[in-house]
Coordinates of C-alpha atoms in Angstrom, one line a residue:
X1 CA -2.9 -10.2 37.8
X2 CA -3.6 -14.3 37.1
X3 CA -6.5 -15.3 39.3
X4 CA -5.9 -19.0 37.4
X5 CA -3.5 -20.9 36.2
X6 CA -2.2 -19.8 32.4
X7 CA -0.6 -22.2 30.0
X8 CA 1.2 -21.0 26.6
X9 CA 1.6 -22.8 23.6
X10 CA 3.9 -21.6 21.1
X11 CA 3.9 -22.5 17.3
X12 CA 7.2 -23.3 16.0
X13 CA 8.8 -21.0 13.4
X14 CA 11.9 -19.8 12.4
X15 CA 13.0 -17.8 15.1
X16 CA 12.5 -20.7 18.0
X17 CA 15.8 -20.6 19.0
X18 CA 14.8 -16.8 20.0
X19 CA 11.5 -17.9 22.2
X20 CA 13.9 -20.3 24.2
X21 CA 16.1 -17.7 25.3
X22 CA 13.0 -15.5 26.6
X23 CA 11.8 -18.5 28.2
X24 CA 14.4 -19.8 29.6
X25 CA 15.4 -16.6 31.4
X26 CA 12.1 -17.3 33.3
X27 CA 12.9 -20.6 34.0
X28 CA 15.8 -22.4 33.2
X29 CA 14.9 -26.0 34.4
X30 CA 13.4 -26.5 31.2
X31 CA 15.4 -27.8 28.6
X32 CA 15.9 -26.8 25.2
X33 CA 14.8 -30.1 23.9
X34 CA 11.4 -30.2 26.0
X35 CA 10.8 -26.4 24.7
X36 CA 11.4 -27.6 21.0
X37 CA 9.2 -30.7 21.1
X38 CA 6.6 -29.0 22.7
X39 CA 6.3 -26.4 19.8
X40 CA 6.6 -28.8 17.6
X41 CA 3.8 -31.1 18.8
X42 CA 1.5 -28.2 19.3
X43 CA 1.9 -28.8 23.4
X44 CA 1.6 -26.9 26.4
X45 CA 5.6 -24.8 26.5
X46 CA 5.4 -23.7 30.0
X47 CA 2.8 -22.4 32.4
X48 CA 2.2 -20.4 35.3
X49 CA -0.3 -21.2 38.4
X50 CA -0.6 -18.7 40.9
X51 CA -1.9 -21.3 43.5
X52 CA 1.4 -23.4 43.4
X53 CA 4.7 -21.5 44.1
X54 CA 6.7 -23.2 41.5
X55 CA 10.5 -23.4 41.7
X56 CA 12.3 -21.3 39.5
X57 CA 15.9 -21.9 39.2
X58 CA 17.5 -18.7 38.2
X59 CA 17.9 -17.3 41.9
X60 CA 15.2 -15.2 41.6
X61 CA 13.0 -13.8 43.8
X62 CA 9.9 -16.5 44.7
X63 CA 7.1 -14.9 46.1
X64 CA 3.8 -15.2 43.9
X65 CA 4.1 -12.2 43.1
X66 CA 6.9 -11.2 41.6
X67 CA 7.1 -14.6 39.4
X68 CA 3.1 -13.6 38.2
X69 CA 4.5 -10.0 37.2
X70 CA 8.0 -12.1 36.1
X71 CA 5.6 -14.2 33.5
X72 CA 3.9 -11.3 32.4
X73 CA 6.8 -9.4 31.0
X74 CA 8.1 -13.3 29.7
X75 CA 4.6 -13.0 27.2
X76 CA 5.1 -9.5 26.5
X77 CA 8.6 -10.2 25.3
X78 CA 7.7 -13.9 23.7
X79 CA 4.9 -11.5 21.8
X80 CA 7.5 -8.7 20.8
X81 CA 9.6 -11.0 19.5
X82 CA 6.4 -12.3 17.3
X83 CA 5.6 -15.7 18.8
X84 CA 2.6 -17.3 17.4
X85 CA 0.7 -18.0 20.8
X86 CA -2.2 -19.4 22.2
X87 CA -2.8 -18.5 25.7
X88 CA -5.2 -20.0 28.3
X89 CA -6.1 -18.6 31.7
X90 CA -8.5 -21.0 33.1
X91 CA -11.0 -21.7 30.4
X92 CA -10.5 -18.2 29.2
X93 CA -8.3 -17.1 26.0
X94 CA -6.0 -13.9 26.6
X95 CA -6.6 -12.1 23.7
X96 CA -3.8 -9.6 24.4
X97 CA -1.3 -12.0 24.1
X98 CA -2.6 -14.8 21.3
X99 CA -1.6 -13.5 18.2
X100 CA -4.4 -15.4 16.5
X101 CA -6.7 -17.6 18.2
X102 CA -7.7 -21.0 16.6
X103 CA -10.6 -21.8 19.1
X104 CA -14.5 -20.9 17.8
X105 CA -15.1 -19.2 21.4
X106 CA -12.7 -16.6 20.2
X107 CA -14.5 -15.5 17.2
X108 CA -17.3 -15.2 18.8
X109 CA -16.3 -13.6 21.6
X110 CA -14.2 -11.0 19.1
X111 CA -17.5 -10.6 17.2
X112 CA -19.4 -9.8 20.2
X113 CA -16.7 -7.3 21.4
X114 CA -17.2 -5.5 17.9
X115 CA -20.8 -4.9 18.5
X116 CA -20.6 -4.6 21.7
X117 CA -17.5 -1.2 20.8
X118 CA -18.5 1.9 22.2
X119 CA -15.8 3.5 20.6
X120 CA -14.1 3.5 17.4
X121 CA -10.7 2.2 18.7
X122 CA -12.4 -0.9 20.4
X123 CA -14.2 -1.5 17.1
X124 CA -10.9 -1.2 15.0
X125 CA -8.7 -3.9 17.6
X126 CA -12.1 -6.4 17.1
X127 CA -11.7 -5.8 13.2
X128 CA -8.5 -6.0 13.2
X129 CA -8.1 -9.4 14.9
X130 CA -11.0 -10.9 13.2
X131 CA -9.3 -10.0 9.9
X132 CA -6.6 -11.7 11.3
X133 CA -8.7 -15.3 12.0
X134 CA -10.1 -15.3 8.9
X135 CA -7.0 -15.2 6.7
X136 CA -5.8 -17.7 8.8
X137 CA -8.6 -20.5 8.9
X138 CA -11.0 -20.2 6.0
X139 CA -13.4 -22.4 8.1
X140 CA -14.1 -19.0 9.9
X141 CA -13.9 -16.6 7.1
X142 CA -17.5 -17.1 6.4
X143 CA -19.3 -16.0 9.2
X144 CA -16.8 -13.5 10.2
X145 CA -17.4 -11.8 6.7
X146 CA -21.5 -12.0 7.8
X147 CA -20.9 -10.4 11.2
X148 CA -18.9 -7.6 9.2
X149 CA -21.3 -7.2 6.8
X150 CA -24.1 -6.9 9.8
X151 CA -22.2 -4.9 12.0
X152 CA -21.9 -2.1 9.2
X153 CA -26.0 -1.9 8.6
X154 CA -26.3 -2.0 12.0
X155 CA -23.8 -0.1 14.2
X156 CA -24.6 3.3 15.6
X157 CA -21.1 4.5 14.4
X158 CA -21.9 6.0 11.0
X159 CA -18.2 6.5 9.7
X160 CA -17.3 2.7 10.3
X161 CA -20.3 1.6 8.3
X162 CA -17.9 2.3 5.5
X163 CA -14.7 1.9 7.1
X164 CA -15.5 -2.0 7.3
X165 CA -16.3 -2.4 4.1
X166 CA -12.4 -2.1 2.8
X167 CA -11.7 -5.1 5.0
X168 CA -14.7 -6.9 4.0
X169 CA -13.0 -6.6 0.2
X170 CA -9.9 -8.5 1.7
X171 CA -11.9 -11.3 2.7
X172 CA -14.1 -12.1 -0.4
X173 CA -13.0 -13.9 -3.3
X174 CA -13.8 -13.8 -6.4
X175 CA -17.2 -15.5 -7.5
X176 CA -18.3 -15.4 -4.1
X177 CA -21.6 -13.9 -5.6
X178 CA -23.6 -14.9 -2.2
X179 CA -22.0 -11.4 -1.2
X180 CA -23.5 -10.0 -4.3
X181 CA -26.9 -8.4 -2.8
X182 CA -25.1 -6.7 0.1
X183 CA -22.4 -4.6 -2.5
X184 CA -25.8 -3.8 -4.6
X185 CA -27.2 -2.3 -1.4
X186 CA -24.6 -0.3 -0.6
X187 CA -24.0 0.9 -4.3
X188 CA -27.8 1.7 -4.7
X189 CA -28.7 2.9 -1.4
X190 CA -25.6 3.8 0.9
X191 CA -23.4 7.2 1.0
X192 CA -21.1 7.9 -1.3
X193 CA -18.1 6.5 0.6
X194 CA -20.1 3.2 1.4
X195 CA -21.3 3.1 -2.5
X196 CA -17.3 3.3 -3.1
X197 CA -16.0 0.6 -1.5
X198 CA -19.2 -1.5 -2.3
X199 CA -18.5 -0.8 -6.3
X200 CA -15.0 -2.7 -5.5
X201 CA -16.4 -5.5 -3.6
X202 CA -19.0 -6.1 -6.4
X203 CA -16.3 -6.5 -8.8
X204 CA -14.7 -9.2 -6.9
X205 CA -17.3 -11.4 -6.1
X206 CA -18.7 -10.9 -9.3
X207 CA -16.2 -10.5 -12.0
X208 CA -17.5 -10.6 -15.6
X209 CA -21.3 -10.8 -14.0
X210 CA -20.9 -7.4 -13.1
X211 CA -20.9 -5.7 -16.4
X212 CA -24.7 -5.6 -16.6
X213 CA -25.8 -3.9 -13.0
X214 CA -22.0 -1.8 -13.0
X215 CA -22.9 -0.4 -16.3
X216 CA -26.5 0.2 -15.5
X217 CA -25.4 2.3 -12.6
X218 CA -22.5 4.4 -14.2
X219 CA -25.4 5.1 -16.8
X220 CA -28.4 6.2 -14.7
X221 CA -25.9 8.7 -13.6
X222 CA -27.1 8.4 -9.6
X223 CA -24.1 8.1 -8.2
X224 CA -21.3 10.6 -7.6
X225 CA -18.9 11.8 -9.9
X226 CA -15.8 9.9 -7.9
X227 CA -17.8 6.6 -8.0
X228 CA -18.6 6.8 -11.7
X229 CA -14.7 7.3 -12.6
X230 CA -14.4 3.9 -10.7
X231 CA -16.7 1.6 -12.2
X232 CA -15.4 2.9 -15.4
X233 CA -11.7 1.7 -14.1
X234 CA -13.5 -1.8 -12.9
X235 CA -14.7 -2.2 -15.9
X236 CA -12.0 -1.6 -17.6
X237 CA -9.6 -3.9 -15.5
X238 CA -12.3 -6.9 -15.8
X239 CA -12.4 -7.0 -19.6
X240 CA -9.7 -5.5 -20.4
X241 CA -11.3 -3.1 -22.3
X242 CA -8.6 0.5 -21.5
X243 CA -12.1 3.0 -21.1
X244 CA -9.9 4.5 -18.3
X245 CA -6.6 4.9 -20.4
X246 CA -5.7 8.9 -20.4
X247 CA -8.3 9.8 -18.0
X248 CA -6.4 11.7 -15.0
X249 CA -4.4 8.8 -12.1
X250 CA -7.1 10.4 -9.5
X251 CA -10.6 9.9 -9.3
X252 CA -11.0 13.2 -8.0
X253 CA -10.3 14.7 -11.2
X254 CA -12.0 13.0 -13.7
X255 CA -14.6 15.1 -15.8
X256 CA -17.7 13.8 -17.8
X257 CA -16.0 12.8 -20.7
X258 CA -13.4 10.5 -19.2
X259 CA -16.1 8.5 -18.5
X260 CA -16.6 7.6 -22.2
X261 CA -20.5 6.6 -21.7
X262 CA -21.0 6.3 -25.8
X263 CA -18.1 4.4 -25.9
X264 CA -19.2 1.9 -23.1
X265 CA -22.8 1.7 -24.0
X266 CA -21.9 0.5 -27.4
X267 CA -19.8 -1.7 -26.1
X268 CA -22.8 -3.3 -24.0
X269 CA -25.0 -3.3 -27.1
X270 CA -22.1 -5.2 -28.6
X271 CA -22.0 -8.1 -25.6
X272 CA -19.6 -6.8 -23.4
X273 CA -16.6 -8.5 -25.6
X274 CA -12.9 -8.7 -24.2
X275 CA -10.4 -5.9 -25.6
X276 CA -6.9 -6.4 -26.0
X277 CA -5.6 -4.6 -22.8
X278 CA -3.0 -2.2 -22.3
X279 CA 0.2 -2.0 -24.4
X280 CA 3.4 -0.8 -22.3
X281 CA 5.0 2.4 -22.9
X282 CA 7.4 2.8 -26.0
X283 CA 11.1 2.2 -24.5
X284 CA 14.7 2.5 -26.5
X285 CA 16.4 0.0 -27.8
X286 CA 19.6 1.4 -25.6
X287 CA 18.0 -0.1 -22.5
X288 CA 18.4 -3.4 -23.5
X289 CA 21.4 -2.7 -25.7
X290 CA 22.7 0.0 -24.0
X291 CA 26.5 1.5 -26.4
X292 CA 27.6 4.4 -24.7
X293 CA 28.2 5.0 -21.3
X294 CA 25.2 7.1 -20.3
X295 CA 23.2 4.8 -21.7
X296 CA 24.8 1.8 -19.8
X297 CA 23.8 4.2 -16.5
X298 CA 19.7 4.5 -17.8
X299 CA 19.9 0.9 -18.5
X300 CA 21.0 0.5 -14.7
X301 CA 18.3 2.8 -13.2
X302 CA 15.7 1.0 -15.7
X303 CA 17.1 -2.6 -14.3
X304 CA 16.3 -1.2 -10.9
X305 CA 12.8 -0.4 -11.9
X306 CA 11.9 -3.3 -13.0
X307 CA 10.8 -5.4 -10.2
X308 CA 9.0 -2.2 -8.8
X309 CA 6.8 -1.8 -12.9
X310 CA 6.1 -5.9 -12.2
X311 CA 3.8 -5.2 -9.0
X312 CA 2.1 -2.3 -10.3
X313 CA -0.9 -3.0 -11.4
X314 CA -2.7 0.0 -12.8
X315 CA -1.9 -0.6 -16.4
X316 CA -3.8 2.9 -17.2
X317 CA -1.7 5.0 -15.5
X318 CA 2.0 3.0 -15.9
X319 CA 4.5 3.4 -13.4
X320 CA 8.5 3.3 -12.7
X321 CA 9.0 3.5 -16.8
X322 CA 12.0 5.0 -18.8
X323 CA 10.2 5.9 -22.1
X324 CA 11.2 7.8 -25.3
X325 CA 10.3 11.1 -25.2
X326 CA 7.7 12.3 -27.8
X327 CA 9.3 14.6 -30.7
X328 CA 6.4 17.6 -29.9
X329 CA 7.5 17.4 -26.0
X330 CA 11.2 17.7 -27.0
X331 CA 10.7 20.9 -29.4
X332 CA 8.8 22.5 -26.7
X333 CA 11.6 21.5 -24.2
X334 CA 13.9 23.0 -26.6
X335 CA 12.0 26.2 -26.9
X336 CA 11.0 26.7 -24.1
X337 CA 13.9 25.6 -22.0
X338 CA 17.1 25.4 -24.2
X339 CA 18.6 22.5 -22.1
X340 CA 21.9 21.1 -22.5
X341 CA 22.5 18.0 -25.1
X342 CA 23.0 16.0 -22.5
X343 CA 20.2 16.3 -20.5
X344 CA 17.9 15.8 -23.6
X345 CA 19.9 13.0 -24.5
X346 CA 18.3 11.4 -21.3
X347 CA 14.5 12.6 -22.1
X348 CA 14.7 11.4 -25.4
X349 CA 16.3 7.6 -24.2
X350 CA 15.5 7.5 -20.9
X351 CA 12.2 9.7 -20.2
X352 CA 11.0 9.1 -16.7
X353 CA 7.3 8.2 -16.3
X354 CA 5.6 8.2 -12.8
X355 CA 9.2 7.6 -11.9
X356 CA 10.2 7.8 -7.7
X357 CA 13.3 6.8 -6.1
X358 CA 15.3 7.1 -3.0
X359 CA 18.5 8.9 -2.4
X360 CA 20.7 8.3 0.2
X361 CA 20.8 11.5 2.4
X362 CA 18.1 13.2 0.8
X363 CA 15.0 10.4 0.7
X364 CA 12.2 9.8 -2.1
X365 CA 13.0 11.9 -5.1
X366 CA 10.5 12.1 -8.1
X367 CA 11.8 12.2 -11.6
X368 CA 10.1 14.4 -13.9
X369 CA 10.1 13.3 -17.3
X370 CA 10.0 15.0 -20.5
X371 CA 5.8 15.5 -20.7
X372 CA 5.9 17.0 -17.4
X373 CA 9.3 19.3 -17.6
X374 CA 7.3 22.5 -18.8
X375 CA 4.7 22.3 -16.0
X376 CA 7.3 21.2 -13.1
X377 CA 9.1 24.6 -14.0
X378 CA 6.2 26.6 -11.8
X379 CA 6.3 27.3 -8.0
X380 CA 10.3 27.6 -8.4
X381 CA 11.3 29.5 -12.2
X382 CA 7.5 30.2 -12.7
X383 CA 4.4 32.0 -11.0
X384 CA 1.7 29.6 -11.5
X385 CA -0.6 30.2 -14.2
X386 CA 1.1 33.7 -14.9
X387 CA 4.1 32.4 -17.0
X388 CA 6.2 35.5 -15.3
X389 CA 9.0 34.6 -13.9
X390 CA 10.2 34.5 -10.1
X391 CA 13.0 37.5 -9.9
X392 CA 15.4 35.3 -7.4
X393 CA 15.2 32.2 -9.3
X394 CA 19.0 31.7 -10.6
X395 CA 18.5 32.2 -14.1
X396 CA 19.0 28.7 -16.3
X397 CA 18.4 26.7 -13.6
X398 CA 15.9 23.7 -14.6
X399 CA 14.6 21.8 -11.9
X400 CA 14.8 18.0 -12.9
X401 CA 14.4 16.4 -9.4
X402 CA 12.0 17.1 -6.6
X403 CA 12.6 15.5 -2.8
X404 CA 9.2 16.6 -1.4
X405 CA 9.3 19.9 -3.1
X406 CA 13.4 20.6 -2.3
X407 CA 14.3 21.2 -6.1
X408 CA 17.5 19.5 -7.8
X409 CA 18.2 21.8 -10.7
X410 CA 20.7 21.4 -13.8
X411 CA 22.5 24.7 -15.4
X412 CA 21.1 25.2 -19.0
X413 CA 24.1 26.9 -19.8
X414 CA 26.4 24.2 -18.7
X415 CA 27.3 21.0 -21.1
X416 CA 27.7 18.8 -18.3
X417 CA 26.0 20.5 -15.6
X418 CA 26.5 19.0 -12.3
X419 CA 23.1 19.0 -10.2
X420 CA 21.9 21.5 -7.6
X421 CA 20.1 21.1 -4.4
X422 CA 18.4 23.5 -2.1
X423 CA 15.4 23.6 0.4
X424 CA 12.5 25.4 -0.5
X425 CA 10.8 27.5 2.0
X426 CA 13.9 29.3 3.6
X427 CA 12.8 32.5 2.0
X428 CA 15.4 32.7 -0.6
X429 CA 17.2 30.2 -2.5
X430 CA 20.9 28.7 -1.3
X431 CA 21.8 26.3 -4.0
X432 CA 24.9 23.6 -3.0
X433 CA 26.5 21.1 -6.0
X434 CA 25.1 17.9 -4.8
X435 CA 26.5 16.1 -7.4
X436 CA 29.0 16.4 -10.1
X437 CA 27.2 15.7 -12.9
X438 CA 23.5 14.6 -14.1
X439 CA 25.2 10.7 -14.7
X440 CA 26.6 10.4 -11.2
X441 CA 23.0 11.7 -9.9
X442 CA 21.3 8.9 -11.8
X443 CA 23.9 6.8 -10.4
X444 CA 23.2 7.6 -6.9
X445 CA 19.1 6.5 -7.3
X446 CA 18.1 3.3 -5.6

């Protein structure tokens, strides 16, 4: 177990009051007050030595034993509980227990376990943990970046030569253009998935000064398709230039002419000049001045969305949006469709784009807006890419909902519809009224 003696400092946070109880349950002759001021002052807390039976007050057993197996589970529970610890055994530094060690001895020894990782799930803890000491104490940041950096041209596990590089992204900052030559060698020379990650770590340390080399790559043309679709989106986000605005939300399934290459290599010949960014989708006035009480309920669901649109950041491909609907969507709706006044009330007002919430009972549940209506139909009213419809399907129903792929469905026939719910897979369709009404559905969305 302890061959040494172990002493534990604690940093003091908010949930001190919490740490004294654990520790005090191991030994109650220290006082609250000693406990506090220790934290506080960065002291030793308490200690164990396995050479010198201390006296524990709690009327506990006192052998060495069990009061070295009694301390153990007191730092397992002090590090449940989320205690900032430094633990010493000896001259040694328990790793399994300090949640981030401030000492130089343990970032080298952490780096040294990395290389040292025959496996990937030793490799991952080392990462892990230096990630850890270098957002806490930039003085370290440095050269744990550098052992990253060599420990992915070097290690014999091919997958985590790219696998490393994510982290390493955390960890720059922007203009840190010392890092500039190792992205360029990973973007020119590495796989596909190393050249990925690279492209984004080039953009960070570089920022504007990567328009020359980024566009000189995504025009040679030697990189992948997936990689090409991402400079363009770097690019884009740098200068605010929208090249990627349209193109599809994944990588995966961009095409040669999302990339715009005429488009960006005039816009080098022209001196890489700033655009004017992204404008935000086209809402109604009603969400701001919302008259009538539907509208007062998408004004509600659009407040609620609102803190969620702040932190997105892919202006491109907006998220958690009401928007108007456009008129050519709404004739095909019509046509197509025939939905109540109600319902297309709400598309033209309150349109949902890249809209998911969660419903109590049910979980995530994705709006489909009015663009996407058509489409949504197939898999549950439709065959896919037949047009022909399913025979069992209840006829009218219009799925408006999903809850990963359970369908809620409106009646087309029916004014104010309430909504439907069933699962899918259960080889036929059972449709239950989850809800009165379309309004008291929207309600129910957090």
């Amino acid at each position: 177990m302890f061959t040494s003696r172990v002493t534990v400092k604690i940093k003091k946070d908010k949930k001190y009051l919490q740490y004294i109880k654990i520790i005090r349950e191991y030994d109650d002759s220290l006082s609250m007050t000693h406990i506090k001021d220790s934290m506080e002052k960065g002291e030793v807390v308490f200690a164990f030595d396995p050479k010198v039976n201390p006296i524990i007050h709690n009327g506990k057993d006192n052998s060495d034993y069990f009061l070295g197996d009694l301390f153990l589970k007191t730092l397992r529970a002090l590090k449940k509980a989320g205690a900032a610890m430094t633990v010493i055994e000896g001259d040694h530094e328990l790793l399994e227990f300090s949640k981030v060690s401030s000492s130089k001895a343990n970032v080298e020894e952490l780096i040294g376990k990395l290389f040292e990782a025959k496996d990937g799930e030793k490799a991952f803890n080392a990462i892990d943990k230096l990630e850890k000491a270098a957002k806490k104490n930039e003085a370290k940041r440095a050269c744990i970046i550098e052992a990253m950096m060599k420990y992915s041209e070097e290690t014999s596990m091919t997958h985590l030569r790219s696998l490393i590089i994510p982290t390493i992204n955390d960890l720059v900052k922007e203009n840190e253009i010392r890092y500039a030559d190792y992205y360029r060698e990973k973007i020119q020379h590495g796989n596909s998935s190393e050249a990925f990650w690279a492209i984004k770590g080039y953009a960070v340390v570089m920022q504007k000064s990567a328009y020359e080399f980024l566009v000189d790559a995504l025009l040679r043309g030697y990189l992948d398709m997936e990689c090409r679709a991402l400079i363009v989106c770097e690019l884009s986000h740098l200068s605010d230039q929208p090249f990627d605005l349209g193109s599809p939300y994944e990588l995966i399934h961009w095409k040669i002419k999302n990339l715009r290459l005429a488009e960006i290599e005039k816009w080098r010949d022209a001196g890489y000049p700033d655009g004017s960014g992204y404008e935000d989708p086209q809402v109604h006035e009603c969400l701001r001045e919302p008259k009538t009480s539907a509208e007062k309920v998408y004004a509600s669901l659009n407040a609620k969305l609102l803190k969620r649109r702040e932190g997105h950041k892919d202006k491109a491909h907006p998220e958690f949006w009401l928007v108007q609907a456009t008129d050519d969507d709404i004739e095909m709706i019509k046509k197509e469709l025939n939905p109540p006044n109600s319902y297309l009330d709400f598309l033209m007002k309150a349109s949902p784009l890249g809209v998911e919430m969660k419903l109590k009972d049910y979980g995530p549940v994705w709006l489909i807006g009015a663009h996407d209506l058509i489409d949504a139909q197939a898999g549950y009213a439709l065959i896919p890419r037949e047009n022909t419809k399913i025979a069992d399907w209840p006829k009218n129903y219009i799925v408006v909902a999903t809850c990963l792929a359970d369908p809620f469905c409106i009646d087309a026939q029916q004014e104010n519809s309430p909504v439907y719910y069933a699962m899918h897979g259960m080889d036929e369709w059972d449709f239950e009224e989850a809800f009165p009404s379309f309004i008291s559905f929207l309600k129910a969305l957090k």
